[in-house]
Short mmCIF file of C-alpha atoms in Angstrom, two decimals:
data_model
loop_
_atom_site.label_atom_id
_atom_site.label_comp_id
_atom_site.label_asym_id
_atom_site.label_seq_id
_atom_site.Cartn_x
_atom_site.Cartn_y
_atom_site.Cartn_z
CA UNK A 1 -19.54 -10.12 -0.23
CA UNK A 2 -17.06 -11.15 -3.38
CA UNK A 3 -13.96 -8.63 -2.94
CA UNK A 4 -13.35 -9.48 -6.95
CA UNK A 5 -16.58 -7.44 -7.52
CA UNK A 6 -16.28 -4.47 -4.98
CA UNK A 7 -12.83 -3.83 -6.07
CA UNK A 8 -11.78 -0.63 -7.13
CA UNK A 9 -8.99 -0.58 -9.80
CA UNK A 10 -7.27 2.50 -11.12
CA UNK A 11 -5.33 2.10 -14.39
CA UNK A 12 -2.24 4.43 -14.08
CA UNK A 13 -1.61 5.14 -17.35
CA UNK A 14 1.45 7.08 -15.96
CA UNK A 15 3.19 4.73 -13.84
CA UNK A 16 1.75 1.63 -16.20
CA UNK A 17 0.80 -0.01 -13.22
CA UNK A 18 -2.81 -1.56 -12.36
CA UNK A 19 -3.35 0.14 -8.39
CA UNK A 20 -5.95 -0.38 -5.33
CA UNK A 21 -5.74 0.37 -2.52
CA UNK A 22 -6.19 -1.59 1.08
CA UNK A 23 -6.35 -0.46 4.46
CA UNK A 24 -1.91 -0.89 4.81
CA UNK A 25 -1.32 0.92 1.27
CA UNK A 26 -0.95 0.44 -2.03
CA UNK A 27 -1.17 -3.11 -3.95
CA UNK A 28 -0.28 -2.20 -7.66
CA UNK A 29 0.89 -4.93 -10.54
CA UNK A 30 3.71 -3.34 -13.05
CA UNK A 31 2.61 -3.66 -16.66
CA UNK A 32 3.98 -2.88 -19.85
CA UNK A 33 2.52 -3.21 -23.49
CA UNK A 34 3.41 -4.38 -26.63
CA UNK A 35 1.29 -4.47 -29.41
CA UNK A 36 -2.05 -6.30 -28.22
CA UNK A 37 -0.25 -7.77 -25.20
CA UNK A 38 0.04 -6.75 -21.96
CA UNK A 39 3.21 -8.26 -19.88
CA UNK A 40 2.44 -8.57 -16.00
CA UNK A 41 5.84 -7.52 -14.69
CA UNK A 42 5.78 -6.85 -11.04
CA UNK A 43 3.56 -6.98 -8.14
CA UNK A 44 3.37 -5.00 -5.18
CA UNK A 45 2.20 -4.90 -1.63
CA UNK A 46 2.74 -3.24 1.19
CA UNK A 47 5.58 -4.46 3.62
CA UNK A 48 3.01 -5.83 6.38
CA UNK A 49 0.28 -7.04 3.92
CA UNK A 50 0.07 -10.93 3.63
CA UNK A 51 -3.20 -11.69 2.02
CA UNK A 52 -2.94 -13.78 -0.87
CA UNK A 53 -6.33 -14.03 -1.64
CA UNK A 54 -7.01 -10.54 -2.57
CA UNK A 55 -4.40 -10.23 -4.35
CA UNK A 56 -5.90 -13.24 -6.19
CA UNK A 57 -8.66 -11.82 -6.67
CA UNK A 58 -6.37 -8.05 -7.61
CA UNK A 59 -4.84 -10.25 -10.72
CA UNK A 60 -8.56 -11.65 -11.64
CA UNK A 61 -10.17 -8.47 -12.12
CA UNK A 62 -7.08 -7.66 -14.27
CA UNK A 63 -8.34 -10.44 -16.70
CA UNK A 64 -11.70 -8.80 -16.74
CA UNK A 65 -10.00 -5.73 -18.21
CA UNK A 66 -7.74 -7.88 -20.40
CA UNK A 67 -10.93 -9.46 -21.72
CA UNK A 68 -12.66 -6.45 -21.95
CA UNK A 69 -9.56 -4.70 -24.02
CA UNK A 70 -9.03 -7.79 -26.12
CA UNK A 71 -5.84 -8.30 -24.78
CA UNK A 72 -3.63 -11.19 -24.49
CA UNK A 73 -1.71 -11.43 -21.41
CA UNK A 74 2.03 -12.46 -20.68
CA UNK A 75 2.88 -13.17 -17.26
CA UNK A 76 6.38 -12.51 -16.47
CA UNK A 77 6.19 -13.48 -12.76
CA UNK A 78 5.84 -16.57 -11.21
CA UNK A 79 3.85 -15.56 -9.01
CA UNK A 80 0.82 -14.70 -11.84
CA UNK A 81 1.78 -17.82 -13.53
CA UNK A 82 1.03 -19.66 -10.72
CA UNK A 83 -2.11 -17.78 -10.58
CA UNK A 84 -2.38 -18.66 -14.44
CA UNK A 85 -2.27 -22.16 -13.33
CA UNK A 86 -4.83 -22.35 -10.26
CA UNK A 87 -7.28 -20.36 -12.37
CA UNK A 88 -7.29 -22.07 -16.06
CA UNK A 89 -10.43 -20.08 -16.72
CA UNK A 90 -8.27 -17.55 -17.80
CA UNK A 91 -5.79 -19.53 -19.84
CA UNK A 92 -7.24 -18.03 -22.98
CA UNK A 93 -5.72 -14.74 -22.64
CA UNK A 94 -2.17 -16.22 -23.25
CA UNK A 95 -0.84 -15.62 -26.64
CA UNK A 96 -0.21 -18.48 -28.57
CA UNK A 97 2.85 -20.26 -27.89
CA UNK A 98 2.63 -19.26 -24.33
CA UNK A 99 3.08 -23.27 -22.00
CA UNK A 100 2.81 -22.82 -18.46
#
């Protein structure tokens, strides 16, 4: 089964942060906004939890929203730009300007 499209997501509005959760806690990426952009800030993960992959597949259903909202998205970390650059799929949802 695809984890991308089992996930459960909660947008919290509140604490502008994207959450799920997984069996050691809570895996949440920081946003903020600014006009139609949405700045990836900050990820987090439990102390203990190591898997890269989901949290792959955590920042790839937070393009599907992006695309959905008709958003353009700014990763501040270099962690999602690295993600930016393993998955050029999503490459259109950088604002123009935006070089990785």
């Amino acid at each position: 089964m695809d984890a991308a499209s089992t996930m459960e997501i909660k947008d919290n509005t509140f604490s502008r942060q994207f959450e799920t959760i997984v069996d050691q806690g809570l895996v949440s990426v920081e946003y903020s906004f600014q006009e139609k952009k949405i700045f990836l800030t900050k990820i987090n993960v439990p102390e203990s939890f190591e898997d890269e992959e989901f949290v792959s597949n955590f920042l790839k259903n937070i393009m599907e929203i992006a695309i959905e909202q008709k958003l353009k998205v700014v990763p501040i970390l270099p962690k999602i730009v690295l993600f930016f650059k393993k998955n050029p799929i999503y490459k259109e949802l950088l604002p123009p300007g935006i070089r990785l």
